[in-house]
Tab-separated table of C-alpha atoms in Angstrom:
chain	number	residue	atom	x	y	z
V	1	ALA	CA	-9.865	-11.408	-5.646
V	2	GLN	CA	-8.098	-9.945	-2.686
V	3	SER	CA	-9.037	-11.224	0.764
V	4	VAL	CA	-7.912	-10.455	4.304
V	5	THR	CA	-7.684	-12.845	7.230
V	6	GLN	CA	-7.368	-11.705	10.803
V	7	LEU	CA	-6.441	-14.592	13.053
V	8	GLY	CA	-8.384	-14.493	16.301
V	9	SER	CA	-11.686	-12.676	16.588
V	10	HIS	CA	-10.937	-11.986	20.249
V	11	VAL	CA	-7.580	-11.316	21.871
V	12	SER	CA	-7.161	-10.682	25.577
V	13	VAL	CA	-3.988	-9.332	27.184
V	14	SER	CA	-3.034	-7.965	30.549
V	15	GLU	CA	-2.237	-4.307	30.974
V	16	GLY	CA	1.451	-3.801	30.213
V	17	ALA	CA	1.724	-6.940	28.094
V	18	LEU	CA	2.635	-7.178	24.423
V	19	VAL	CA	-0.190	-6.760	21.938
V	20	LEU	CA	0.000	-8.797	18.721
V	21	LEU	CA	-2.860	-8.750	16.222
V	22	ARG	CA	-2.382	-10.824	13.105
V	23	CYS	CA	-3.316	-9.975	9.537
V	24	ASN	CA	-2.652	-11.861	6.313
V	25	TYR	CA	-3.735	-10.947	2.801
V	26	SER	CA	-4.106	-13.119	-0.266
V	27	SER	CA	-2.852	-11.231	-3.306
V	28	SER	CA	0.627	-11.777	-4.741
V	29	VAL	CA	0.662	-8.118	-5.765
V	30	PRO	CA	1.560	-6.087	-2.668
V	31	PRO	CA	-1.377	-3.825	-1.927
V	32	TYR	CA	-1.569	-0.789	0.286
V	33	LEU	CA	-2.169	-1.972	3.875
V	34	PHE	CA	-3.973	-0.272	6.725
V	35	TRP	CA	-4.925	-0.816	10.324
V	36	TYR	CA	-7.993	0.946	11.677
V	37	VAL	CA	-9.364	1.000	15.226
V	38	GLN	CA	-13.047	1.247	16.101
V	39	TYR	CA	-14.254	2.202	19.551
V	40	PRO	CA	-17.857	1.392	20.541
V	41	ASN	CA	-20.438	3.358	18.586
V	42	GLN	CA	-17.786	5.227	16.655
V	43	GLY	CA	-16.379	5.168	13.146
V	44	LEU	CA	-13.010	3.823	12.077
V	45	GLN	CA	-9.870	5.718	13.011
V	46	LEU	CA	-6.682	5.228	11.031
V	47	LEU	CA	-3.867	3.756	13.134
V	48	LEU	CA	-1.198	3.357	10.485
V	49	LYS	CA	-0.600	2.455	6.861
V	50	TYR	CA	1.986	0.933	4.556
V	51	THR	CA	2.250	1.888	0.925
V	52	THR	CA	5.912	1.822	-0.089
V	53	GLY	CA	9.330	2.206	1.475
V	54	ALA	CA	10.308	1.105	4.957
V	55	THR	CA	8.448	-2.057	5.890
V	56	LEU	CA	8.174	-1.195	9.593
V	57	VAL	CA	5.633	1.559	10.032
V	58	LYS	CA	4.770	3.418	13.189
V	59	GLY	CA	1.327	4.721	13.958
V	60	ILE	CA	-0.582	6.526	16.633
V	61	ASN	CA	-0.901	5.450	20.261
V	62	GLY	CA	2.376	3.480	20.210
V	63	PHE	CA	1.275	0.919	17.618
V	64	GLU	CA	3.461	-0.326	14.804
V	65	ALA	CA	3.188	-2.891	12.044
V	66	GLU	CA	5.619	-4.691	9.777
V	67	PHE	CA	4.936	-5.554	6.157
V	68	LYS	CA	6.395	-8.945	5.241
V	69	LYS	CA	5.938	-9.623	1.558
V	70	SER	CA	7.213	-13.208	1.736
V	71	GLU	CA	4.602	-14.013	4.373
V	72	THR	CA	1.862	-11.752	2.922
V	73	SER	CA	1.432	-10.420	6.441
V	74	PHE	CA	0.972	-7.088	8.167
V	75	HIS	CA	0.771	-7.826	11.883
V	76	LEU	CA	0.047	-5.053	14.382
V	77	THR	CA	2.007	-4.791	17.617
V	78	LYS	CA	2.323	-2.629	20.696
V	79	PRO	CA	4.960	-3.322	23.341
V	80	SER	CA	2.799	-2.478	26.348
V	81	ALA	CA	-0.997	-2.587	26.379
V	82	HIS	CA	-3.031	0.123	28.046
V	83	MET	CA	-6.604	-0.110	29.202
V	84	SER	CA	-7.566	2.514	26.634
V	85	ASP	CA	-6.433	0.168	23.816
V	86	ALA	CA	-9.525	-1.992	24.303
V	87	ALA	CA	-11.399	-1.739	20.994
V	88	GLU	CA	-12.047	-3.499	17.680
V	89	TYR	CA	-9.143	-3.520	15.240
V	90	PHE	CA	-9.509	-3.946	11.496
V	91	CYS	CA	-6.865	-4.756	8.939
V	92	ALA	CA	-7.662	-3.507	5.450
V	93	VAL	CA	-5.967	-3.712	2.073
V	94	THR	CA	-6.548	-2.199	-1.321
V	95	GLU	CA	-7.442	-4.417	-4.233
V	96	GLY	CA	-4.403	-3.289	-6.151
V	97	ASN	CA	-1.541	-0.981	-5.392
V	98	GLN	CA	-3.214	2.240	-6.427
V	99	GLY	CA	-5.703	2.965	-3.692
V	100	GLY	CA	-9.467	2.784	-4.104
V	101	LYS	CA	-11.707	0.115	-2.626
V	102	LEU	CA	-10.668	-1.304	0.739
V	103	ILE	CA	-11.072	-4.968	1.592
V	104	PHE	CA	-11.448	-5.451	5.338
V	105	GLY	CA	-10.774	-8.357	7.609
V	106	GLN	CA	-13.452	-9.456	10.044
V	107	GLY	CA	-11.862	-7.593	12.911
V	108	THR	CA	-10.197	-8.528	16.175
V	109	GLU	CA	-11.655	-7.414	19.467
V	110	LEU	CA	-8.901	-6.550	21.910
V	111	SER	CA	-9.617	-6.781	25.628
V	112	VAL	CA	-7.144	-5.457	28.193
V	113	LYS	CA	-7.265	-6.860	31.704
V	114	PRO	CA	-6.090	-4.792	34.676
C	1	GLU	CA	-10.155	20.465	10.099
C	2	ALA	CA	-13.598	18.914	10.371
C	3	GLY	CA	-13.873	15.206	9.738
C	4	VAL	CA	-16.484	13.278	7.803
C	5	VAL	CA	-19.950	14.152	9.068
C	6	GLN	CA	-22.860	11.738	8.958
C	7	SER	CA	-26.459	12.004	10.024
C	8	PRO	CA	-28.494	10.666	11.616
C	9	ARG	CA	-26.322	8.683	14.019
C	10	TYR	CA	-29.116	6.242	14.801
C	11	LYS	CA	-32.291	5.295	12.968
C	12	ILE	CA	-35.004	2.812	13.839
C	13	ILE	CA	-37.661	2.027	11.259
C	14	GLU	CA	-40.272	-0.594	10.472
C	15	LYS	CA	-39.584	-2.943	7.569
C	16	LYS	CA	-40.837	-1.754	4.190
C	17	GLN	CA	-40.319	1.886	5.213
C	18	PRO	CA	-37.865	4.123	3.352
C	19	VAL	CA	-34.764	5.564	4.997
C	20	ALA	CA	-32.018	7.972	3.965
C	21	PHE	CA	-28.543	8.659	5.250
C	22	TRP	CA	-26.515	11.803	4.651
C	23	CYS	CA	-22.767	12.303	4.439
C	24	ASN	CA	-20.589	15.398	4.206
C	25	PRO	CA	-16.972	14.494	3.372
C	26	ILE	CA	-13.816	16.246	4.450
C	27	SER	CA	-13.470	19.523	2.610
C	28	GLY	CA	-11.608	19.096	-0.655
C	29	HIS	CA	-11.924	15.308	-0.775
C	30	ASN	CA	-13.178	14.341	-4.204
C	31	THR	CA	-13.636	10.621	-3.546
C	32	LEU	CA	-16.504	9.450	-1.381
C	33	TYR	CA	-17.331	5.911	-0.260
C	34	TRP	CA	-20.329	4.246	1.345
C	35	TYR	CA	-19.660	1.046	3.290
C	36	ARG	CA	-22.011	-1.262	5.156
C	37	GLN	CA	-20.820	-2.953	8.338
C	38	ASN	CA	-22.853	-5.908	9.573
C	39	LEU	CA	-22.601	-6.891	13.212
C	40	GLY	CA	-19.301	-8.575	13.995
C	41	GLN	CA	-17.864	-8.041	10.517
C	42	GLY	CA	-15.655	-5.634	8.674
C	43	PRO	CA	-17.100	-2.950	6.415
C	44	GLU	CA	-17.962	-3.791	2.810
C	45	LEU	CA	-18.027	-1.259	0.012
C	46	LEU	CA	-21.417	-0.344	-1.406
C	47	ILE	CA	-20.478	2.475	-3.756
C	48	ARG	CA	-17.573	4.770	-4.591
C	49	TYR	CA	-17.818	8.226	-6.132
C	50	GLU	CA	-15.182	10.228	-7.934
C	51	ASN	CA	-16.650	13.726	-7.777
C	52	GLU	CA	-20.242	13.273	-9.032
C	53	GLU	CA	-19.612	10.010	-10.854
C	54	ALA	CA	-20.287	6.622	-9.330
C	55	VAL	CA	-17.221	4.663	-10.440
C	56	ASP	CA	-17.882	1.461	-8.515
C	57	ASP	CA	-21.425	0.464	-7.587
C	58	SER	CA	-21.085	-3.237	-8.269
C	59	GLN	CA	-21.952	-4.165	-4.662
C	60	LEU	CA	-24.954	-1.853	-4.350
C	61	PRO	CA	-28.275	-3.763	-4.304
C	62	LYS	CA	-29.872	-1.616	-6.927
C	63	ASP	CA	-33.375	-2.992	-6.518
C	64	ARG	CA	-33.752	-1.162	-3.208
C	65	PHE	CA	-30.664	0.980	-2.693
C	66	SER	CA	-29.869	4.244	-4.424
C	67	ALA	CA	-27.256	6.917	-3.906
C	68	GLU	CA	-26.469	10.336	-5.227
C	69	ARG	CA	-23.732	12.873	-4.905
C	70	LEU	CA	-24.965	16.091	-6.395
C	71	LYS	CA	-22.336	18.772	-7.019
C	72	GLY	CA	-19.612	16.337	-5.986
C	73	VAL	CA	-19.759	17.160	-2.279
C	74	ASP	CA	-22.521	15.817	-0.012
C	75	SER	CA	-23.995	12.406	-0.631
C	76	THR	CA	-27.219	10.635	0.262
C	77	LEU	CA	-27.762	6.885	0.470
C	78	LYS	CA	-31.356	5.679	0.358
C	79	ILE	CA	-33.043	2.358	1.009
C	80	GLN	CA	-36.590	1.779	-0.178
C	81	PRO	CA	-38.141	-0.400	1.039
C	82	ALA	CA	-36.004	-1.470	3.985
C	83	GLU	CA	-35.765	-5.144	4.925
C	84	LEU	CA	-34.819	-6.773	8.225
C	85	GLY	CA	-31.444	-7.763	6.782
C	86	ASP	CA	-30.563	-4.131	6.166
C	87	SER	CA	-29.925	-3.594	9.868
C	88	ALA	CA	-26.272	-2.546	9.992
C	89	VAL	CA	-23.968	0.414	10.423
C	90	TYR	CA	-23.602	2.525	7.293
C	91	LEU	CA	-20.238	4.223	7.097
C	92	CYS	CA	-19.189	7.064	4.862
C	93	ALA	CA	-15.543	7.711	4.047
C	94	SER	CA	-13.669	10.186	1.908
C	95	SER	CA	-10.227	10.536	0.402
C	96	SER	CA	-8.268	12.964	-1.710
C	97	ARG	CA	-6.475	12.231	-4.976
C	98	SER	CA	-3.846	14.714	-3.956
C	99	ASP	CA	-2.882	12.072	-1.395
C	100	SER	CA	-1.040	9.544	-3.558
C	101	THR	CA	-2.014	6.742	-1.191
C	102	ASP	CA	-5.728	7.597	-1.356
C	103	THR	CA	-6.090	7.077	2.413
C	104	GLN	CA	-9.721	6.890	3.487
C	105	TYR	CA	-11.085	8.746	6.506
C	106	PHE	CA	-14.309	7.518	8.040
C	107	GLY	CA	-17.281	9.196	9.619
C	108	PRO	CA	-18.986	7.952	12.808
C	109	GLY	CA	-21.580	5.959	10.879
C	110	THR	CA	-25.351	5.606	11.001
C	111	ARG	CA	-26.675	2.623	12.926
C	112	LEU	CA	-29.848	1.381	11.259
C	113	THR	CA	-32.253	-0.948	13.006
C	114	VAL	CA	-35.109	-2.395	10.943
C	115	LEU	CA	-37.943	-3.886	12.986
């Protein structure tokens, strides 16, 4: 069964610093991959997704992620952190490559220091 | 375009009481999902509907949980009776088959506290 691992339950960066949130999945069949952000007491907002094509995908708020099949990874990055980026970030993958049920990682809480 | 609507946003009940959550998906989205998110964890699927049909309910605790999606639009998730361990955020999501990637869009969730 597919599983998702997010390394680091808490990540803290200074404002203006690089943000790197790690995500690895288990299946040898490349799934669809997503990053969602959750602000306190809110639902999940889609940041970006990879399904097919170019492996570097750009999302909202300056975030991007690169799909690396050989490493079964889909790490999320942002060149310069902003205070408003402080939130919980979830990596999610589909069980197969045709959509449907999402398998989520445990989440990474991002803190941004002034 | 309106997003996924859920109500209530918060609910506090005593254990053994019943509770119901309501979800209205994005207009035109035929697939609807209910997820449960425990504190400090990622969401986990409870049930998935394609129109009126529940196509994946393998993770739904059927002894106390039930769900329905009459007319293939709104959906209700019910717990009866609630237990302390049911305290969580219940998220509804929807997607459209016209989107080949089946991207899911989430509502704000209902935070349930069972005392």
